[in-house]
Amino acid sequence: AGNYEMALTLADSSLRHNRFHPSTLRVKTIAQQRLGRFGEARLTAGELMRIEPRFRVSSYLAEHPAGAFATGQDWASALRGAGVPD
């Protein structure tokens, strides 16, 4: 819903229980990027890529249910902006 502050809060809470959860790291990266926390987003994207080294934005778009919609495209753009490979 575009509430990236809440998404970041919930992602941090989730990561306290499992710091290696790829989808939570994706959410955190997107939230940080959309909040203008570009350096933090790059660091989180780096963590994501260490855990899931084969993850690519193109596969995310192809496999994620929102990939064909504007929201999924926006999230993909945020992931790219944070340094996730296409």
PDB file of N, CA and C in Angstrom:
ATOM      1  N   ALA A   1       0.823  -1.195   0.000  1.00  0.00           N
ATOM      2  CA  ALA A   1       0.000   0.000   0.000  1.00  0.00           C
ATOM      3  C   ALA A   1       0.868   1.260   0.000  1.00  0.00           C
ATOM      4  N   GLY A   2       2.160   1.097  -0.209  1.00  0.00           N
ATOM      5  CA  GLY A   2       3.051   2.248  -0.247  1.00  0.00           C
ATOM      6  C   GLY A   2       3.477   2.745   1.119  1.00  0.00           C
ATOM      7  N   ASN A   3       3.131   2.034   2.181  1.00  0.00           N
ATOM      8  CA  ASN A   3       3.548   2.434   3.525  1.00  0.00           C
ATOM      9  C   ASN A   3       4.902   1.787   3.816  1.00  0.00           C
ATOM     10  N   TYR A   4       5.941   2.408   3.291  1.00  0.00           N
ATOM     11  CA  TYR A   4       7.273   1.810   3.365  1.00  0.00           C
ATOM     12  C   TYR A   4       7.886   1.888   4.756  1.00  0.00           C
ATOM     13  N   GLU A   5       7.479   2.863   5.564  1.00  0.00           N
ATOM     14  CA  GLU A   5       7.950   2.899   6.956  1.00  0.00           C
ATOM     15  C   GLU A   5       7.454   1.652   7.706  1.00  0.00           C
ATOM     16  N   MET A   6       6.172   1.343   7.528  1.00  0.00           N
ATOM     17  CA  MET A   6       5.610   0.158   8.190  1.00  0.00           C
ATOM     18  C   MET A   6       6.247  -1.111   7.636  1.00  0.00           C
ATOM     19  N   ALA A   7       6.447  -1.161   6.327  1.00  0.00           N
ATOM     20  CA  ALA A   7       7.088  -2.338   5.726  1.00  0.00           C
ATOM     21  C   ALA A   7       8.478  -2.547   6.305  1.00  0.00           C
ATOM     22  N   LEU A   8       9.218  -1.461   6.494  1.00  0.00           N
ATOM     23  CA  LEU A   8      10.558  -1.558   7.054  1.00  0.00           C
ATOM     24  C   LEU A   8      10.521  -2.038   8.507  1.00  0.00           C
ATOM     25  N   THR A   9       9.586  -1.512   9.275  1.00  0.00           N
ATOM     26  CA  THR A   9       9.425  -1.936  10.670  1.00  0.00           C
ATOM     27  C   THR A   9       9.105  -3.428  10.749  1.00  0.00           C
ATOM     28  N   LEU A  10       8.168  -3.871   9.916  1.00  0.00           N
ATOM     29  CA  LEU A  10       7.782  -5.288   9.931  1.00  0.00           C
ATOM     30  C   LEU A  10       8.913  -6.180   9.422  1.00  0.00           C
ATOM     31  N   ALA A  11       9.647  -5.719   8.417  1.00  0.00           N
ATOM     32  CA  ALA A  11      10.776  -6.504   7.912  1.00  0.00           C
ATOM     33  C   ALA A  11      11.842  -6.657   8.994  1.00  0.00           C
ATOM     34  N   ASP A  12      12.154  -5.575   9.690  1.00  0.00           N
ATOM     35  CA  ASP A  12      13.148  -5.663  10.765  1.00  0.00           C
ATOM     36  C   ASP A  12      12.700  -6.628  11.853  1.00  0.00           C
ATOM     37  N   SER A  13      11.418  -6.599  12.173  1.00  0.00           N
ATOM     38  CA  SER A  13      10.878  -7.523  13.176  1.00  0.00           C
ATOM     39  C   SER A  13      11.026  -8.971  12.705  1.00  0.00           C
ATOM     40  N   SER A  14      10.681  -9.210  11.467  1.00  0.00           N
ATOM     41  CA  SER A  14      10.801 -10.553  10.902  1.00  0.00           C
ATOM     42  C   SER A  14      12.247 -11.039  10.904  1.00  0.00           C
ATOM     43  N   LEU A  15      13.154 -10.143  10.535  1.00  0.00           N
ATOM     44  CA  LEU A  15      14.569 -10.532  10.445  1.00  0.00           C
ATOM     45  C   LEU A  15      15.184 -10.810  11.811  1.00  0.00           C
ATOM     46  N   ARG A  16      14.585 -10.287  12.871  1.00  0.00           N
ATOM     47  CA  ARG A  16      15.071 -10.633  14.220  1.00  0.00           C
ATOM     48  C   ARG A  16      14.843 -12.114  14.508  1.00  0.00           C
ATOM     49  N   HIS A  17      13.848 -12.698  13.858  1.00  0.00           N
ATOM     50  CA  HIS A  17      13.543 -14.120  14.054  1.00  0.00           C
ATOM     51  C   HIS A  17      14.283 -15.005  13.057  1.00  0.00           C
ATOM     52  N   ASN A  18      14.524 -14.478  11.866  1.00  0.00           N
ATOM     53  CA  ASN A  18      15.230 -15.238  10.835  1.00  0.00           C
ATOM     54  C   ASN A  18      15.924 -14.249   9.905  1.00  0.00           C
ATOM     55  N   ARG A  19      17.190 -13.980  10.173  1.00  0.00           N
ATOM     56  CA  ARG A  19      17.905 -12.962   9.402  1.00  0.00           C
ATOM     57  C   ARG A  19      18.279 -13.424   7.995  1.00  0.00           C
ATOM     58  N   PHE A  20      17.975 -14.664   7.670  1.00  0.00           N
ATOM     59  CA  PHE A  20      18.312 -15.221   6.356  1.00  0.00           C
ATOM     60  C   PHE A  20      17.085 -15.455   5.477  1.00  0.00           C
ATOM     61  N   HIS A  21      16.007 -14.740   5.721  1.00  0.00           N
ATOM     62  CA  HIS A  21      14.762 -14.945   4.975  1.00  0.00           C
ATOM     63  C   HIS A  21      14.771 -14.060   3.725  1.00  0.00           C
ATOM     64  N   PRO A  22      14.948 -14.653   2.541  1.00  0.00           N
ATOM     65  CA  PRO A  22      15.114 -13.854   1.322  1.00  0.00           C
ATOM     66  C   PRO A  22      13.960 -12.904   1.012  1.00  0.00           C
ATOM     67  N   SER A  23      12.724 -13.349   1.166  1.00  0.00           N
ATOM     68  CA  SER A  23      11.615 -12.463   0.808  1.00  0.00           C
ATOM     69  C   SER A  23      11.547 -11.261   1.746  1.00  0.00           C
ATOM     70  N   THR A  24      11.911 -11.457   3.001  1.00  0.00           N
ATOM     71  CA  THR A  24      11.942 -10.325   3.930  1.00  0.00           C
ATOM     72  C   THR A  24      13.061  -9.360   3.558  1.00  0.00           C
ATOM     73  N   LEU A  25      14.189  -9.883   3.140  1.00  0.00           N
ATOM     74  CA  LEU A  25      15.278  -9.011   2.693  1.00  0.00           C
ATOM     75  C   LEU A  25      14.877  -8.241   1.433  1.00  0.00           C
ATOM     76  N   ARG A  26      14.084  -8.848   0.563  1.00  0.00           N
ATOM     77  CA  ARG A  26      13.589  -8.135  -0.611  1.00  0.00           C
ATOM     78  C   ARG A  26      12.679  -6.980  -0.184  1.00  0.00           C
ATOM     79  N   VAL A  27      11.764  -7.260   0.728  1.00  0.00           N
ATOM     80  CA  VAL A  27      10.859  -6.216   1.225  1.00  0.00           C
ATOM     81  C   VAL A  27      11.658  -5.082   1.861  1.00  0.00           C
ATOM     82  N   LYS A  28      12.638  -5.434   2.666  1.00  0.00           N
ATOM     83  CA  LYS A  28      13.441  -4.409   3.340  1.00  0.00           C
ATOM     84  C   LYS A  28      14.204  -3.562   2.321  1.00  0.00           C
ATOM     85  N   THR A  29      14.780  -4.208   1.317  1.00  0.00           N
ATOM     86  CA  THR A  29      15.506  -3.487   0.268  1.00  0.00           C
ATOM     87  C   THR A  29      14.584  -2.508  -0.445  1.00  0.00           C
ATOM     88  N   ILE A  30      13.410  -2.973  -0.831  1.00  0.00           N
ATOM     89  CA  ILE A  30      12.446  -2.131  -1.540  1.00  0.00           C
ATOM     90  C   ILE A  30      12.030  -0.954  -0.665  1.00  0.00           C
ATOM     91  N   ALA A  31      11.705  -1.223   0.596  1.00  0.00           N
ATOM     92  CA  ALA A  31      11.270  -0.162   1.506  1.00  0.00           C
ATOM     93  C   ALA A  31      12.371   0.887   1.682  1.00  0.00           C
ATOM     94  N   GLN A  32      13.589   0.429   1.912  1.00  0.00           N
ATOM     95  CA  GLN A  32      14.689   1.377   2.087  1.00  0.00           C
ATOM     96  C   GLN A  32      14.893   2.221   0.828  1.00  0.00           C
ATOM     97  N   GLN A  33      14.840   1.587  -0.323  1.00  0.00           N
ATOM     98  CA  GLN A  33      15.034   2.300  -1.580  1.00  0.00           C
ATOM     99  C   GLN A  33      13.938   3.353  -1.768  1.00  0.00           C
ATOM    100  N   ARG A  34      12.696   2.989  -1.521  1.00  0.00           N
ATOM    101  CA  ARG A  34      11.585   3.913  -1.712  1.00  0.00           C
ATOM    102  C   ARG A  34      11.577   5.029  -0.667  1.00  0.00           C
ATOM    103  N   LEU A  35      12.217   4.799   0.481  1.00  0.00           N
ATOM    104  CA  LEU A  35      12.318   5.839   1.512  1.00  0.00           C
ATOM    105  C   LEU A  35      13.535   6.740   1.297  1.00  0.00           C
ATOM    106  N   GLY A  36      14.277   6.476   0.230  1.00  0.00           N
ATOM    107  CA  GLY A  36      15.455   7.291  -0.058  1.00  0.00           C
ATOM    108  C   GLY A  36      16.681   6.922   0.750  1.00  0.00           C
ATOM    109  N   ARG A  37      16.657   5.786   1.373  1.00  0.00           N
ATOM    110  CA  ARG A  37      17.792   5.298   2.162  1.00  0.00           C
ATOM    111  C   ARG A  37      18.656   4.411   1.263  1.00  0.00           C
ATOM    112  N   PHE A  38      19.233   5.038   0.268  1.00  0.00           N
ATOM    113  CA  PHE A  38      19.891   4.308  -0.811  1.00  0.00           C
ATOM    114  C   PHE A  38      21.093   3.487  -0.343  1.00  0.00           C
ATOM    115  N   GLY A  39      21.902   4.028   0.536  1.00  0.00           N
ATOM    116  CA  GLY A  39      23.054   3.282   1.053  1.00  0.00           C
ATOM    117  C   GLY A  39      22.622   2.048   1.829  1.00  0.00           C
ATOM    118  N   GLU A  40      21.611   2.213   2.664  1.00  0.00           N
ATOM    119  CA  GLU A  40      21.080   1.081   3.431  1.00  0.00           C
ATOM    120  C   GLU A  40      20.494   0.036   2.486  1.00  0.00           C
ATOM    121  N   ALA A  41      19.781   0.494   1.464  1.00  0.00           N
ATOM    122  CA  ALA A  41      19.174  -0.431   0.503  1.00  0.00           C
ATOM    123  C   ALA A  41      20.249  -1.256  -0.203  1.00  0.00           C
ATOM    124  N   ARG A  42      21.358  -0.621  -0.560  1.00  0.00           N
ATOM    125  CA  ARG A  42      22.454  -1.359  -1.215  1.00  0.00           C
ATOM    126  C   ARG A  42      23.046  -2.410  -0.273  1.00  0.00           C
ATOM    127  N   LEU A  43      23.188  -2.059   0.998  1.00  0.00           N
ATOM    128  CA  LEU A  43      23.712  -3.028   1.974  1.00  0.00           C
ATOM    129  C   LEU A  43      22.755  -4.206   2.131  1.00  0.00           C
ATOM    130  N   THR A  44      21.464  -3.922   2.227  1.00  0.00           N
ATOM    131  CA  THR A  44      20.478  -4.993   2.369  1.00  0.00           C
ATOM    132  C   THR A  44      20.435  -5.852   1.109  1.00  0.00           C
ATOM    133  N   ALA A  45      20.514  -5.213  -0.058  1.00  0.00           N
ATOM    134  CA  ALA A  45      20.556  -5.970  -1.314  1.00  0.00           C
ATOM    135  C   ALA A  45      21.786  -6.870  -1.344  1.00  0.00           C
ATOM    136  N   GLY A  46      22.899  -6.393  -0.805  1.00  0.00           N
ATOM    137  CA  GLY A  46      24.102  -7.220  -0.714  1.00  0.00           C
ATOM    138  C   GLY A  46      23.887  -8.442   0.158  1.00  0.00           C
ATOM    139  N   GLU A  47      23.187  -8.261   1.287  1.00  0.00           N
ATOM    140  CA  GLU A  47      22.854  -9.399   2.153  1.00  0.00           C
ATOM    141  C   GLU A  47      21.982 -10.392   1.394  1.00  0.00           C
ATOM    142  N   LEU A  48      20.987  -9.864   0.690  1.00  0.00           N
ATOM    143  CA  LEU A  48      20.090 -10.705  -0.101  1.00  0.00           C
ATOM    144  C   LEU A  48      20.881 -11.522  -1.119  1.00  0.00           C
ATOM    145  N   MET A  49      21.808 -10.893  -1.810  1.00  0.00           N
ATOM    146  CA  MET A  49      22.577 -11.583  -2.847  1.00  0.00           C
ATOM    147  C   MET A  49      23.541 -12.612  -2.249  1.00  0.00           C
ATOM    148  N   ARG A  50      24.007 -12.388  -1.021  1.00  0.00           N
ATOM    149  CA  ARG A  50      24.849 -13.406  -0.362  1.00  0.00           C
ATOM    150  C   ARG A  50      24.024 -14.643  -0.017  1.00  0.00           C
ATOM    151  N   ILE A  51      22.778 -14.434   0.372  1.00  0.00           N
ATOM    152  CA  ILE A  51      21.904 -15.547   0.752  1.00  0.00           C
ATOM    153  C   ILE A  51      21.316 -16.243  -0.473  1.00  0.00           C
ATOM    154  N   GLU A  52      21.004 -15.457  -1.476  1.00  0.00           N
ATOM    155  CA  GLU A  52      20.359 -15.980  -2.684  1.00  0.00           C
ATOM    156  C   GLU A  52      21.114 -15.453  -3.918  1.00  0.00           C
ATOM    157  N   PRO A  53      22.335 -15.974  -4.155  1.00  0.00           N
ATOM    158  CA  PRO A  53      23.203 -15.405  -5.194  1.00  0.00           C
ATOM    159  C   PRO A  53      22.657 -15.487  -6.613  1.00  0.00           C
ATOM    160  N   ARG A  54      21.720 -16.352  -6.874  1.00  0.00           N
ATOM    161  CA  ARG A  54      21.158 -16.470  -8.227  1.00  0.00           C
ATOM    162  C   ARG A  54      19.913 -15.617  -8.435  1.00  0.00           C
ATOM    163  N   PHE A  55      19.511 -14.879  -7.417  1.00  0.00           N
ATOM    164  CA  PHE A  55      18.321 -14.039  -7.531  1.00  0.00           C
ATOM    165  C   PHE A  55      18.565 -12.937  -8.560  1.00  0.00           C
ATOM    166  N   ARG A  56      17.587 -12.746  -9.427  1.00  0.00           N
ATOM    167  CA  ARG A  56      17.639 -11.709 -10.457  1.00  0.00           C
ATOM    168  C   ARG A  56      16.283 -11.015 -10.535  1.00  0.00           C
ATOM    169  N   VAL A  57      16.313  -9.749 -10.862  1.00  0.00           N
ATOM    170  CA  VAL A  57      15.070  -8.987 -10.997  1.00  0.00           C
ATOM    171  C   VAL A  57      14.192  -9.599 -12.081  1.00  0.00           C
ATOM    172  N   SER A  58      14.791 -10.036 -13.162  1.00  0.00           N
ATOM    173  CA  SER A  58      14.010 -10.620 -14.259  1.00  0.00           C
ATOM    174  C   SER A  58      13.240 -11.861 -13.804  1.00  0.00           C
ATOM    175  N   SER A  59      13.868 -12.706 -13.005  1.00  0.00           N
ATOM    176  CA  SER A  59      13.159 -13.894 -12.510  1.00  0.00           C
ATOM    177  C   SER A  59      12.096 -13.505 -11.485  1.00  0.00           C
ATOM    178  N   TYR A  60      12.390 -12.483 -10.698  1.00  0.00           N
ATOM    179  CA  TYR A  60      11.398 -11.973  -9.750  1.00  0.00           C
ATOM    180  C   TYR A  60      10.142 -11.529 -10.487  1.00  0.00           C
ATOM    181  N   LEU A  61      10.316 -10.767 -11.560  1.00  0.00           N
ATOM    182  CA  LEU A  61       9.167 -10.303 -12.341  1.00  0.00           C
ATOM    183  C   LEU A  61       8.407 -11.460 -12.974  1.00  0.00           C
ATOM    184  N   ALA A  62       9.124 -12.458 -13.428  1.00  0.00           N
ATOM    185  CA  ALA A  62       8.485 -13.599 -14.087  1.00  0.00           C
ATOM    186  C   ALA A  62       7.739 -14.493 -13.101  1.00  0.00           C
ATOM    187  N   GLU A  63       8.235 -14.590 -11.870  1.00  0.00           N
ATOM    188  CA  GLU A  63       7.687 -15.548 -10.904  1.00  0.00           C
ATOM    189  C   GLU A  63       6.761 -14.939  -9.866  1.00  0.00           C
ATOM    190  N   HIS A  64       6.908 -13.665  -9.578  1.00  0.00           N
ATOM    191  CA  HIS A  64       6.102 -13.036  -8.523  1.00  0.00           C
ATOM    192  C   HIS A  64       4.708 -12.715  -9.059  1.00  0.00           C
ATOM    193  N   PRO A  65       3.650 -12.979  -8.284  1.00  0.00           N
ATOM    194  CA  PRO A  65       2.297 -12.708  -8.745  1.00  0.00           C
ATOM    195  C   PRO A  65       2.055 -11.246  -9.148  1.00  0.00           C
ATOM    196  N   ALA A  66       2.785 -10.322  -8.550  1.00  0.00           N
ATOM    197  CA  ALA A  66       2.603  -8.903  -8.876  1.00  0.00           C
ATOM    198  C   ALA A  66       3.487  -8.459 -10.037  1.00  0.00           C
ATOM    199  N   GLY A  67       4.286  -9.358 -10.576  1.00  0.00           N
ATOM    200  CA  GLY A  67       5.255  -9.003 -11.613  1.00  0.00           C
ATOM    201  C   GLY A  67       4.672  -8.326 -12.832  1.00  0.00           C
ATOM    202  N   ALA A  68       3.468  -8.665 -13.206  1.00  0.00           N
ATOM    203  CA  ALA A  68       2.855  -8.096 -14.410  1.00  0.00           C
ATOM    204  C   ALA A  68       2.105  -6.793 -14.133  1.00  0.00           C
ATOM    205  N   PHE A  69       2.074  -6.372 -12.881  1.00  0.00           N
ATOM    206  CA  PHE A  69       1.313  -5.183 -12.503  1.00  0.00           C
ATOM    207  C   PHE A  69       2.244  -4.029 -12.145  1.00  0.00           C
ATOM    208  N   ALA A  70       1.688  -2.845 -12.081  1.00  0.00           N
ATOM    209  CA  ALA A  70       2.482  -1.641 -11.792  1.00  0.00           C
ATOM    210  C   ALA A  70       3.229  -1.764 -10.469  1.00  0.00           C
ATOM    211  N   THR A  71       2.603  -2.360  -9.475  1.00  0.00           N
ATOM    212  CA  THR A  71       3.260  -2.523  -8.180  1.00  0.00           C
ATOM    213  C   THR A  71       4.514  -3.388  -8.308  1.00  0.00           C
ATOM    214  N   GLY A  72       4.390  -4.505  -8.986  1.00  0.00           N
ATOM    215  CA  GLY A  72       5.540  -5.388  -9.178  1.00  0.00           C
ATOM    216  C   GLY A  72       6.638  -4.711  -9.976  1.00  0.00           C
ATOM    217  N   GLN A  73       6.253  -3.928 -10.974  1.00  0.00           N
ATOM    218  CA  GLN A  73       7.234  -3.188 -11.769  1.00  0.00           C
ATOM    219  C   GLN A  73       7.956  -2.161 -10.906  1.00  0.00           C
ATOM    220  N   ASP A  74       7.221  -1.501 -10.013  1.00  0.00           N
ATOM    221  CA  ASP A  74       7.821  -0.528  -9.101  1.00  0.00           C
ATOM    222  C   ASP A  74       8.796  -1.208  -8.149  1.00  0.00           C
ATOM    223  N   TRP A  75       8.395  -2.347  -7.607  1.00  0.00           N
ATOM    224  CA  TRP A  75       9.282  -3.075  -6.700  1.00  0.00           C
ATOM    225  C   TRP A  75      10.536  -3.533  -7.427  1.00  0.00           C
ATOM    226  N   ALA A  76      10.379  -3.990  -8.666  1.00  0.00           N
ATOM    227  CA  ALA A  76      11.529  -4.419  -9.458  1.00  0.00           C
ATOM    228  C   ALA A  76      12.480  -3.249  -9.692  1.00  0.00           C
ATOM    229  N   SER A  77      11.925  -2.090  -9.960  1.00  0.00           N
ATOM    230  CA  SER A  77      12.738  -0.892 -10.148  1.00  0.00           C
ATOM    231  C   SER A  77      13.522  -0.554  -8.881  1.00  0.00           C
ATOM    232  N   ALA A  78      12.881  -0.700  -7.740  1.00  0.00           N
ATOM    233  CA  ALA A  78      13.562  -0.441  -6.464  1.00  0.00           C
ATOM    234  C   ALA A  78      14.703  -1.435  -6.250  1.00  0.00           C
ATOM    235  N   LEU A  79      14.459  -2.702  -6.560  1.00  0.00           N
ATOM    236  CA  LEU A  79      15.502  -3.717  -6.406  1.00  0.00           C
ATOM    237  C   LEU A  79      16.685  -3.411  -7.336  1.00  0.00           C
ATOM    238  N   ARG A  80      16.394  -3.043  -8.580  1.00  0.00           N
ATOM    239  CA  ARG A  80      17.462  -2.659  -9.525  1.00  0.00           C
ATOM    240  C   ARG A  80      18.255  -1.470  -8.995  1.00  0.00           C
ATOM    241  N   GLY A  81      17.530  -0.481  -8.499  1.00  0.00           N
ATOM    242  CA  GLY A  81      18.167   0.717  -7.971  1.00  0.00           C
ATOM    243  C   GLY A  81      19.088   0.438  -6.799  1.00  0.00           C
ATOM    244  N   ALA A  82      18.789  -0.634  -6.072  1.00  0.00           N
ATOM    245  CA  ALA A  82      19.614  -1.021  -4.934  1.00  0.00           C
ATOM    246  C   ALA A  82      20.774  -1.922  -5.336  1.00  0.00           C
ATOM    247  N   GLY A  83      20.846  -2.263  -6.624  1.00  0.00           N
ATOM    248  CA  GLY A  83      21.979  -3.039  -7.104  1.00  0.00           C
ATOM    249  C   GLY A  83      21.730  -4.506  -7.360  1.00  0.00           C
ATOM    250  N   VAL A  84      20.477  -4.946  -7.291  1.00  0.00           N
ATOM    251  CA  VAL A  84      20.183  -6.337  -7.608  1.00  0.00           C
ATOM    252  C   VAL A  84      20.299  -6.510  -9.129  1.00  0.00           C
ATOM    253  N   PRO A  85      21.019  -7.515  -9.587  1.00  0.00           N
ATOM    254  CA  PRO A  85      21.183  -7.700 -11.030  1.00  0.00           C
ATOM    255  C   PRO A  85      19.867  -7.985 -11.735  1.00  0.00           C
ATOM    256  N   ASP A  86      19.817  -7.571 -13.006  1.00  0.00           N
ATOM    257  CA  ASP A  86      18.625  -7.784 -13.803  1.00  0.00           C
ATOM    258  C   ASP A  86      18.669  -9.199 -14.354  1.00  0.00           C
TER     259      ASP A  86
END
